[in-house]
CSV table of C-alpha atoms in Angstrom, one decimal:
chain,number,residue,atom,x,y,z
A,1,MET,CA,50.5,22.3,-90.0
A,2,TYR,CA,54.0,21.0,-90.6
A,3,VAL,CA,55.4,23.3,-87.9
A,4,LYS,CA,52.7,22.1,-85.4
A,5,ARG,CA,53.5,18.5,-86.1
A,6,LEU,CA,57.2,19.2,-85.7
A,7,TRP,CA,56.6,20.9,-82.3
A,8,ALA,CA,54.4,18.1,-81.3
A,9,ALA,CA,56.9,15.4,-82.1
A,10,LEU,CA,59.7,17.2,-80.4
A,11,LEU,CA,57.7,18.0,-77.3
A,12,THR,CA,56.4,14.5,-77.0
A,13,ALA,CA,59.9,13.1,-77.2
A,14,VAL,CA,61.2,15.3,-74.4
A,15,THR,CA,58.3,15.8,-72.1
A,16,GLY,CA,55.4,13.6,-73.2
A,17,LEU,CA,53.2,16.6,-74.1
A,18,THR,CA,51.1,16.1,-77.2
A,19,LEU,CA,49.5,18.6,-79.5
A,20,VAL,CA,45.7,18.4,-79.3
A,21,MET,CA,43.0,21.0,-79.3
A,22,VAL,CA,41.6,22.5,-76.1
A,23,THR,CA,37.9,22.4,-75.3
A,24,ALA,CA,36.1,24.3,-72.7
A,25,PRO,CA,34.9,22.6,-69.4
A,26,ALA,CA,31.8,20.6,-70.2
A,27,ALA,CA,28.9,19.2,-68.2
A,28,SER,CA,29.1,15.5,-69.0
A,29,ALA,CA,31.7,12.7,-69.2
A,30,GLU,CA,31.4,12.5,-73.0
A,31,GLN,CA,32.5,16.1,-73.2
A,32,CYS,CA,35.4,16.1,-70.7
A,33,VAL,CA,38.3,18.5,-71.3
A,34,ALA,CA,40.8,17.1,-73.7
A,35,GLY,CA,44.6,17.6,-73.6
A,36,GLY,CA,46.1,20.9,-74.4
A,37,ASN,CA,48.3,22.6,-77.0
A,38,VAL,CA,52.0,23.4,-77.2
A,39,VAL,CA,52.1,27.0,-75.9
A,40,VAL,CA,55.7,28.3,-76.4
A,41,PRO,CA,55.5,32.0,-75.4
A,42,VAL,CA,55.8,33.0,-71.7
A,43,PRO,CA,52.2,33.6,-70.6
A,44,TRP,CA,51.2,37.2,-69.6
A,45,ALA,CA,50.4,36.2,-66.0
A,46,GLN,CA,54.0,35.0,-65.5
A,47,GLN,CA,55.3,38.2,-67.0
A,48,LEU,CA,53.2,40.2,-64.6
A,49,LEU,CA,54.1,38.2,-61.4
A,50,ALA,CA,57.6,37.0,-62.4
A,51,PRO,CA,57.8,34.1,-59.9
A,52,ASP,CA,61.1,33.0,-61.3
A,53,GLN,CA,62.7,36.1,-59.8
A,54,VAL,CA,61.8,34.6,-56.4
A,55,TRP,CA,63.4,31.3,-57.0
A,56,PRO,CA,66.9,32.3,-55.8
A,57,LEU,CA,65.2,32.8,-52.4
A,58,SER,CA,62.3,30.2,-52.5
A,59,THR,CA,60.9,27.6,-54.8
A,60,GLY,CA,58.2,26.3,-52.4
A,61,ALA,CA,60.2,23.4,-51.2
A,62,GLY,CA,58.7,21.6,-48.2
A,63,GLN,CA,55.2,23.0,-48.9
A,64,ARG,CA,52.1,20.7,-49.4
A,65,VAL,CA,49.4,22.6,-51.2
A,66,ALA,CA,46.0,21.0,-51.3
A,67,VAL,CA,43.7,21.7,-54.2
A,68,VAL,CA,40.0,21.1,-53.2
A,69,SER,CA,38.3,21.1,-56.6
A,70,THR,CA,37.7,18.8,-59.6
A,71,GLY,CA,40.7,16.6,-59.0
A,72,ILE,CA,44.2,16.7,-60.6
A,73,ALA,CA,44.8,14.5,-63.6
A,74,ASP,CA,48.3,13.4,-64.7
A,75,ASN,CA,50.3,15.8,-66.9
A,76,PRO,CA,54.0,15.5,-67.7
A,77,LEU,CA,54.7,18.9,-66.1
A,78,LEU,CA,53.2,17.7,-62.8
A,79,ALA,CA,55.0,14.4,-62.8
A,80,GLY,CA,56.4,13.6,-59.3
A,81,HIS,CA,54.6,16.5,-57.6
A,82,ILE,CA,51.2,15.0,-56.9
A,83,ALA,CA,51.7,13.6,-53.5
A,84,GLU,CA,48.3,12.2,-52.8
A,85,ARG,CA,44.8,12.1,-54.3
A,86,LYS,CA,41.4,11.5,-52.8
A,87,ASP,CA,37.9,11.3,-54.4
A,88,PHE,CA,35.0,12.8,-52.5
A,89,ALA,CA,32.7,13.4,-55.5
A,90,SER,CA,29.3,11.8,-55.3
A,91,GLY,CA,27.8,10.4,-58.5
A,92,GLY,CA,28.8,11.0,-62.1
A,93,ASN,CA,32.4,10.1,-61.5
A,94,SER,CA,33.8,7.9,-64.2
A,95,GLN,CA,37.5,8.5,-63.7
A,96,GLY,CA,38.1,8.0,-60.0
A,97,ALA,CA,40.6,10.0,-57.9
A,98,ASN,CA,43.1,10.3,-60.7
A,99,GLY,CA,40.7,11.9,-63.1
A,100,ASP,CA,39.6,15.5,-63.8
A,101,CYS,CA,36.8,15.7,-66.3
A,102,LEU,CA,36.4,19.5,-66.0
A,103,GLY,CA,40.1,20.4,-65.9
A,104,VAL,CA,39.8,23.1,-63.2
A,105,GLY,CA,41.9,21.2,-60.6
A,106,THR,CA,44.6,20.2,-63.0
A,107,GLY,CA,44.9,23.8,-64.2
A,108,VAL,CA,45.1,25.1,-60.7
A,109,GLY,CA,47.7,22.5,-59.8
A,110,GLY,CA,49.7,23.6,-62.8
A,111,VAL,CA,49.7,27.2,-61.8
A,112,ILE,CA,51.0,26.2,-58.4
A,113,ALA,CA,53.6,23.6,-59.1
A,114,ALA,CA,54.1,22.8,-62.8
A,115,GLN,CA,57.8,22.1,-63.7
A,116,ARG,CA,60.1,24.2,-65.8
A,117,SER,CA,60.6,23.0,-69.4
A,118,GLY,CA,63.0,24.3,-72.0
A,119,LEU,CA,60.3,23.9,-74.7
A,120,VAL,CA,57.4,25.9,-73.3
A,121,GLY,CA,57.3,29.3,-71.6
A,122,PHE,CA,54.9,28.2,-68.9
A,123,HIS,CA,55.8,27.0,-65.5
A,124,GLY,CA,54.3,27.0,-62.0
A,125,MET,CA,54.7,29.5,-59.2
A,126,ALA,CA,56.4,27.1,-56.7
A,127,PRO,CA,57.9,24.2,-58.7
A,128,ASP,CA,59.2,22.4,-55.7
A,129,ALA,CA,55.9,22.3,-53.8
A,130,GLN,CA,53.9,19.1,-53.5
A,131,LEU,CA,50.2,18.8,-54.4
A,132,LEU,CA,47.3,17.2,-52.6
A,133,ALA,CA,44.3,16.6,-54.8
A,134,ALA,CA,40.9,16.4,-53.1
A,135,ARG,CA,38.3,15.8,-55.8
A,136,VAL,CA,34.9,17.2,-54.6
A,137,VAL,CA,33.4,17.6,-58.1
A,138,GLY,CA,32.8,14.6,-60.5
A,139,ASP,CA,32.2,14.8,-64.2
A,140,SER,CA,29.9,17.8,-63.8
A,141,TYR,CA,28.8,20.3,-61.3
A,142,PRO,CA,25.5,19.6,-59.4
A,143,SER,CA,22.6,20.6,-61.5
A,144,GLY,CA,20.9,23.9,-60.7
A,145,GLN,CA,23.9,25.3,-58.7
A,146,GLY,CA,26.1,26.7,-61.4
A,147,GLN,CA,29.8,26.0,-60.8
A,148,THR,CA,29.3,25.3,-57.1
A,149,VAL,CA,29.4,22.2,-54.9
A,150,ASP,CA,27.7,20.8,-51.8
A,151,PRO,CA,29.2,22.5,-48.7
A,152,ASP,CA,29.5,19.3,-46.8
A,153,THR,CA,31.5,17.8,-49.6
A,154,LEU,CA,33.8,20.8,-49.6
A,155,ALA,CA,34.2,20.3,-45.8
A,156,ALA,CA,35.2,16.7,-46.3
A,157,GLY,CA,37.9,17.7,-48.8
A,158,ILE,CA,39.3,20.4,-46.5
A,159,ASN,CA,39.3,18.0,-43.5
A,160,TRP,CA,41.2,15.5,-45.5
A,161,ALA,CA,43.8,18.1,-46.5
A,162,VAL,CA,44.2,19.1,-42.9
A,163,ASP,CA,44.8,15.4,-42.0
A,164,ARG,CA,47.4,15.1,-44.8
A,165,ASN,CA,49.5,17.9,-43.3
A,166,ALA,CA,48.8,20.5,-45.9
A,167,THR,CA,50.5,23.9,-45.3
A,168,VAL,CA,48.3,25.7,-47.8
A,169,ILE,CA,44.7,24.8,-48.9
A,170,ALA,CA,43.4,26.3,-52.2
A,171,VAL,CA,39.7,26.1,-52.7
A,172,PRO,CA,38.9,27.1,-56.3
A,173,THR,CA,35.4,25.5,-56.2
A,174,ILE,CA,32.9,27.4,-54.1
A,175,THR,CA,29.5,27.1,-52.6
A,176,TYR,CA,26.9,29.8,-51.8
A,177,THR,CA,25.5,27.8,-48.9
A,178,ASP,CA,26.9,28.3,-45.4
A,179,SER,CA,27.0,25.1,-43.3
A,180,GLY,CA,28.3,24.2,-39.9
A,181,ALA,CA,30.4,21.4,-41.3
A,182,LEU,CA,32.2,23.7,-43.7
A,183,ARG,CA,32.6,26.4,-41.1
A,184,GLN,CA,34.1,23.9,-38.7
A,185,ALA,CA,36.5,22.5,-41.3
A,186,VAL,CA,37.8,26.0,-42.1
A,187,ARG,CA,38.2,26.7,-38.4
A,188,ARG,CA,40.1,23.5,-38.0
A,189,ALA,CA,42.5,24.3,-40.8
A,190,LEU,CA,43.2,27.8,-39.4
A,191,GLU,CA,43.8,26.4,-35.9
A,192,ARG,CA,46.3,24.0,-37.5
A,193,ASP,CA,48.2,27.0,-38.8
A,194,ILE,CA,47.2,26.4,-42.5
A,195,VAL,CA,46.7,29.3,-44.9
A,196,VAL,CA,43.3,28.9,-46.7
A,197,VAL,CA,42.9,30.6,-50.1
A,198,ALA,CA,39.5,30.6,-51.8
A,199,ALA,CA,38.1,31.9,-55.0
A,200,VAL,CA,35.2,34.4,-54.7
A,201,GLY,CA,33.6,33.1,-58.0
A,202,GLU,CA,32.0,35.0,-60.8
A,203,MET,CA,28.8,37.1,-60.6
A,204,GLN,CA,25.8,35.7,-62.5
A,205,SER,CA,23.4,38.0,-64.4
A,206,ASN,CA,20.4,36.7,-62.4
A,207,GLU,CA,22.2,36.5,-59.1
A,208,PRO,CA,20.2,37.6,-56.1
A,209,VAL,CA,21.5,40.5,-53.9
A,210,GLY,CA,23.7,39.6,-50.9
A,211,VAL,CA,25.0,36.2,-52.2
A,212,VAL,CA,28.1,35.2,-50.2
A,213,PRO,CA,30.7,32.8,-51.6
A,214,TYR,CA,32.1,30.2,-49.2
A,215,PRO,CA,34.6,29.5,-47.9
A,216,ALA,CA,35.9,33.0,-49.0
A,217,GLY,CA,33.2,34.5,-46.9
A,218,TYR,CA,34.6,33.2,-43.6
A,219,ASP,CA,37.0,35.3,-41.5
A,220,GLY,CA,40.6,34.2,-41.8
A,221,VAL,CA,40.3,33.0,-45.4
A,222,LEU,CA,42.0,34.9,-48.2
A,223,GLY,CA,39.3,35.7,-50.8
A,224,VAL,CA,40.7,36.1,-54.3
A,225,GLY,CA,39.3,38.0,-57.3
A,226,GLU,CA,40.6,38.1,-60.9
A,227,ILE,CA,42.2,40.6,-63.2
A,228,GLU,CA,42.8,40.6,-67.0
A,229,GLU,CA,45.9,41.5,-68.9
A,230,THR,CA,45.3,45.2,-68.6
A,231,GLY,CA,45.3,45.0,-64.8
A,232,HIS,CA,41.6,45.8,-64.7
A,233,LEU,CA,39.1,43.6,-63.0
A,234,VAL,CA,37.3,41.1,-65.1
A,235,GLN,CA,33.8,42.4,-65.8
A,236,SER,CA,32.1,39.5,-64.0
A,237,SER,CA,34.4,39.6,-61.0
A,238,ARG,CA,32.7,39.7,-57.6
A,239,PRO,CA,33.5,43.0,-55.9
A,240,ASP,CA,33.1,41.9,-52.3
A,241,ARG,CA,34.8,39.3,-50.1
A,242,VAL,CA,38.0,40.1,-52.0
A,243,ASP,CA,41.3,40.4,-50.1
A,244,LEU,CA,43.7,40.0,-53.1
A,245,VAL,CA,43.4,39.8,-56.9
A,246,ALA,CA,45.5,37.9,-59.4
A,247,PRO,CA,45.5,36.9,-63.1
A,248,GLY,CA,42.4,35.0,-63.9
A,249,ALA,CA,41.6,35.8,-67.6
A,250,ASN,CA,43.1,33.6,-70.4
A,251,VAL,CA,45.4,31.9,-68.0
A,252,VAL,CA,47.7,29.3,-69.6
A,253,THR,CA,48.2,26.2,-67.5
A,254,THR,CA,48.3,22.4,-67.6
A,255,SER,CA,45.4,20.4,-69.1
A,256,PRO,CA,44.3,16.9,-68.1
A,257,GLY,CA,46.5,14.2,-69.8
A,258,SER,CA,49.0,16.4,-71.6
A,259,GLY,CA,49.7,19.8,-73.0
A,260,LEU,CA,48.6,23.3,-72.0
A,261,GLY,CA,45.3,25.1,-72.3
A,262,SER,CA,43.8,28.6,-71.7
A,263,TYR,CA,41.4,29.0,-68.9
A,264,SER,CA,39.6,31.8,-67.1
A,265,GLY,CA,38.0,32.4,-63.7
A,266,THR,CA,38.7,33.2,-60.1
A,267,ALA,CA,39.7,29.6,-59.5
A,268,PHE,CA,43.0,30.2,-61.4
A,269,ALA,CA,43.5,33.6,-59.7
A,270,ALA,CA,43.3,31.7,-56.4
A,271,ALA,CA,45.9,29.3,-57.7
A,272,TYR,CA,48.4,32.2,-58.2
A,273,VAL,CA,47.8,33.4,-54.6
A,274,ALA,CA,48.2,29.9,-53.3
A,275,GLY,CA,51.5,29.6,-55.2
A,276,ALA,CA,52.7,32.9,-53.7
A,277,VAL,CA,51.8,31.6,-50.2
A,278,ALA,CA,53.8,28.5,-50.8
A,279,LEU,CA,56.8,30.6,-51.8
A,280,THR,CA,56.5,32.8,-48.8
A,281,ARG,CA,56.0,30.0,-46.3
A,282,ALA,CA,59.0,28.2,-47.6
A,283,HIS,CA,61.2,31.3,-47.2
A,284,TRP,CA,59.7,32.2,-43.8
A,285,PRO,CA,59.1,28.9,-42.1
A,286,GLY,CA,59.0,30.4,-38.6
A,287,LEU,CA,56.0,32.7,-39.4
A,288,SER,CA,52.5,31.7,-38.5
A,289,ALA,CA,49.7,31.5,-41.1
A,290,VAL,CA,48.3,34.8,-39.9
A,291,ASP,CA,51.7,36.5,-40.4
A,292,ILE,CA,52.0,35.0,-43.9
A,293,GLN,CA,48.7,36.5,-44.8
A,294,ARG,CA,49.7,39.9,-43.4
A,295,ARG,CA,52.8,39.8,-45.6
A,296,LEU,CA,50.8,39.1,-48.7
A,297,LEU,CA,48.4,41.9,-47.9
A,298,ALA,CA,51.1,44.4,-46.9
A,299,THR,CA,53.2,43.8,-50.0
A,300,ALA,CA,50.4,43.7,-52.6
A,301,THR,CA,50.7,46.0,-55.6
A,302,PRO,CA,48.1,48.8,-55.5
A,303,ALA,CA,45.3,48.9,-58.1
A,304,PRO,CA,46.2,50.5,-61.4
A,305,GLU,CA,45.8,54.2,-61.6
A,306,GLY,CA,42.3,55.3,-62.6
A,307,THR,CA,40.6,52.0,-61.6
A,308,GLY,CA,39.7,52.8,-58.0
A,309,SER,CA,40.1,50.2,-55.3
A,310,PRO,CA,36.7,48.6,-54.8
A,311,GLY,CA,37.0,44.9,-55.9
A,312,TYR,CA,40.8,44.8,-55.7
A,313,GLY,CA,41.0,44.3,-51.9
A,314,TYR,CA,44.5,45.1,-50.8
A,315,GLY,CA,45.8,44.9,-54.4
A,316,ILE,CA,47.4,42.5,-56.8
A,317,VAL,CA,49.4,39.7,-55.2
A,318,ASN,CA,53.2,40.3,-55.5
A,319,PRO,CA,55.2,37.1,-54.8
A,320,TYR,CA,58.6,38.8,-55.0
A,321,HIS,CA,57.8,41.5,-52.4
A,322,ALA,CA,55.9,39.0,-50.2
A,323,VAL,CA,59.1,36.9,-50.0
A,324,SER,CA,61.8,39.5,-49.9
A,325,ASP,CA,60.4,42.7,-48.2
A,326,SER,CA,60.9,43.6,-44.6
A,327,VAL,CA,57.4,43.9,-43.0
A,328,VAL,CA,56.7,45.5,-39.6
A,329,ASN,CA,54.3,44.0,-37.1
A,330,GLY,CA,50.7,45.1,-37.3
A,331,THR,CA,47.6,44.7,-39.4
A,332,PRO,CA,47.8,46.1,-43.0
A,333,ALA,CA,45.2,48.7,-43.8
A,334,ARG,CA,43.7,49.5,-47.2
A,335,LEU,CA,44.8,52.9,-48.5
A,336,PRO,CA,42.1,55.3,-49.4
A,337,ASP,CA,41.6,56.3,-53.1
A,338,LEU,CA,43.8,59.3,-54.1
A,339,THR,CA,41.7,62.5,-54.7
A,340,PRO,CA,43.3,64.8,-57.2
A,341,ILE,CA,43.6,68.5,-56.1
A,342,ALA,CA,42.5,71.0,-58.8
A,343,VAL,CA,44.9,74.0,-59.0
A,344,ASP,CA,44.1,77.2,-60.8
A,345,PRO,CA,47.0,77.9,-63.4
A,346,ARG,CA,46.9,81.6,-62.7
A,347,GLU,CA,47.2,81.0,-58.9
A,348,GLN,CA,50.0,78.5,-59.6
A,349,ALA,CA,51.9,81.2,-61.7
A,350,ARG,CA,51.4,83.8,-59.0
A,351,GLN,CA,52.9,81.5,-56.4
A,352,ALA,CA,55.8,80.7,-58.6
A,353,ALA,CA,56.5,84.4,-59.1
A,354,GLU,CA,56.4,85.0,-55.4
A,355,GLU,CA,58.8,82.2,-54.8
A,356,ARG,CA,61.2,83.6,-57.4
A,357,SER,CA,60.9,87.1,-55.8
A,358,ASP,CA,61.6,85.7,-52.3
A,359,ALA,CA,64.6,83.9,-53.6
A,360,TRP,CA,66.1,87.1,-55.2
A,361,ALA,CA,65.5,89.0,-51.9
A,362,PHE,CA,67.3,86.3,-50.0
A,363,GLU,CA,70.2,86.3,-52.3
A,364,LEU,CA,70.5,90.2,-52.2
A,365,ALA,CA,70.3,90.1,-48.4
A,366,ALA,CA,73.0,87.5,-48.2
A,367,ALA,CA,75.2,89.5,-50.6
A,368,GLY,CA,74.8,92.6,-48.5
A,369,LEU,CA,75.6,90.8,-45.3
A,370,GLY,CA,78.7,89.4,-46.9
A,371,LEU,CA,79.8,92.9,-48.1
A,372,VAL,CA,79.4,94.3,-44.5
A,373,VAL,CA,81.5,91.4,-43.1
A,374,VAL,CA,84.3,92.1,-45.6
A,375,VAL,CA,84.3,95.8,-45.0
A,376,THR,CA,84.3,95.3,-41.2
A,377,ALA,CA,87.2,92.9,-41.4
A,378,ILE,CA,89.2,95.4,-43.5
A,379,VAL,CA,88.5,98.3,-41.1
A,380,VAL,CA,89.1,96.3,-37.9
A,381,PHE,CA,91.9,94.0,-38.8
A,382,GLY,CA,93.7,96.1,-41.4
A,383,PRO,CA,96.8,98.2,-40.7
A,384,ARG,CA,94.8,101.4,-40.0
A,385,GLY,CA,92.6,99.5,-37.6
A,386,ARG,CA,95.5,98.0,-35.7
A,387,ARG,CA,97.1,101.4,-35.4
A,388,ARG,CA,93.9,102.9,-34.0
A,389,ARG,CA,93.5,99.9,-31.8
A,390,TRP,CA,89.9,99.2,-32.9
A,391,ARG,CA,88.1,97.2,-30.4
A,392,SER,CA,84.7,95.9,-29.6
A,393,GLY,CA,82.5,97.9,-27.2
A,394,PHE,CA,82.5,94.8,-25.0
A,395,ALA,CA,86.3,94.4,-25.0
A,396,PRO,CA,88.4,95.6,-22.0
A,397,VAL,CA,90.3,98.9,-22.3
A,398,PRO,CA,93.8,98.0,-23.3
A,399,GLN,CA,96.6,98.9,-20.9
A,400,ASN,CA,99.4,101.1,-21.9
A,401,ARG,CA,102.4,99.2,-23.2
A,402,PRO,CA,106.0,100.2,-22.5
A,403,GLU,CA,106.6,101.0,-26.1
A,404,ASP,CA,103.9,103.6,-25.9
A,405,GLU,CA,106.0,105.6,-23.3
A,406,ARG,CA,109.3,105.5,-25.2
A,407,PRO,CA,111.1,109.0,-25.0
A,408,GLU,CA,111.7,111.0,-28.1
A,409,PRO,CA,115.2,110.6,-29.6
A,410,PRO,CA,117.7,113.3,-28.5
A,411,VAL,CA,117.9,116.3,-30.9
A,412,GLU,CA,121.7,115.9,-31.0
A,413,LEU,CA,121.4,112.8,-33.0
A,414,PHE,CA,120.1,114.8,-35.8
A,415,ALA,CA,122.3,117.9,-35.4
A,416,ASP,CA,124.8,116.9,-38.1
A,417,ARG,CA,122.1,116.0,-40.6
A,418,PRO,CA,122.1,118.5,-43.5
A,419,LYS,CA,118.9,120.3,-44.0
A,420,ARG,CA,116.9,119.9,-47.2
A,421,THR,CA,116.7,122.9,-49.4
């Protein structure tokens, strides 16, 4: 307890963060999420995605990321990076545009743009990005809908983000109801060259077949699923409408008011993808929203071995490769699952023996050829060969040389030489 108090005092003095317990998102104003803890270690999601390795190239500067969710409350790590806030929630809203009873929007905003601190390991993906907070959920989700919202309210939040010049729109809160207003709002955002990132939500045990999450279900929207620390999909993760996956289980991020908390859900996975989009757009300002999406899909990390690809979409978002890799034009395609080929060990041994035998035969043939070349050179170009005037069958017949017709020396030259006995 003494250590916790010491950390709390130190952190409060430097950053204004206070040490309080985290509670889960609740359904009424009396049970709103409290402030968070002091969390010193680097969270697993940051270790996996390593956004700080991208910062020499991009920190998200110049990007305006809208969060259409439960609002974004004040937190010291978000100070100076909440550009504008707007409240669209109907009923049950006791805190106004600056509040966030449920904590989802504040957590999503922290994943995207929380500032670095020397006292805690957590930080956001794109710390120089600015946040736009569209509050479409008040103190509780509408009764009987689970964690969903009215589609027309979502549409209003998206339209506001478009009007406020957002470059990225993150929609952590979903609806299962298609509507003309929501479809038109998404189309308007895409036509304004805005990247729209949306959570696909979690499957419910009593969920009917064929449920589609919106706006992730619309063409042109990046649908995001969630993985846990092992890299596997979270058990409740929705397998369809997924383009990318990102950390979504036990995600450490900012809590309303102060401190850090641990949260789970595809809402926070969508935040990591939105942060990666902000980093990529800041580094490649000349690329369209469609090209930015293609970069993220083409550079995604494949699903872990043994998991299979369904539910992973194109893979795990990879901010470093999305920013730094060279990507050719075209539309990325999902790779098929690898099918192992069974090999008979006896057949494998037989093939290896044949390869060794072929290698020996080649070496012997090469040695024999070398020997023939050496012998031929000696015979043809040696002294005996030169005397016999060896020549190729294709060479012209040599002409007689003058020295070949020299007369024999006179006998008298040798007359006085004594004879050997």
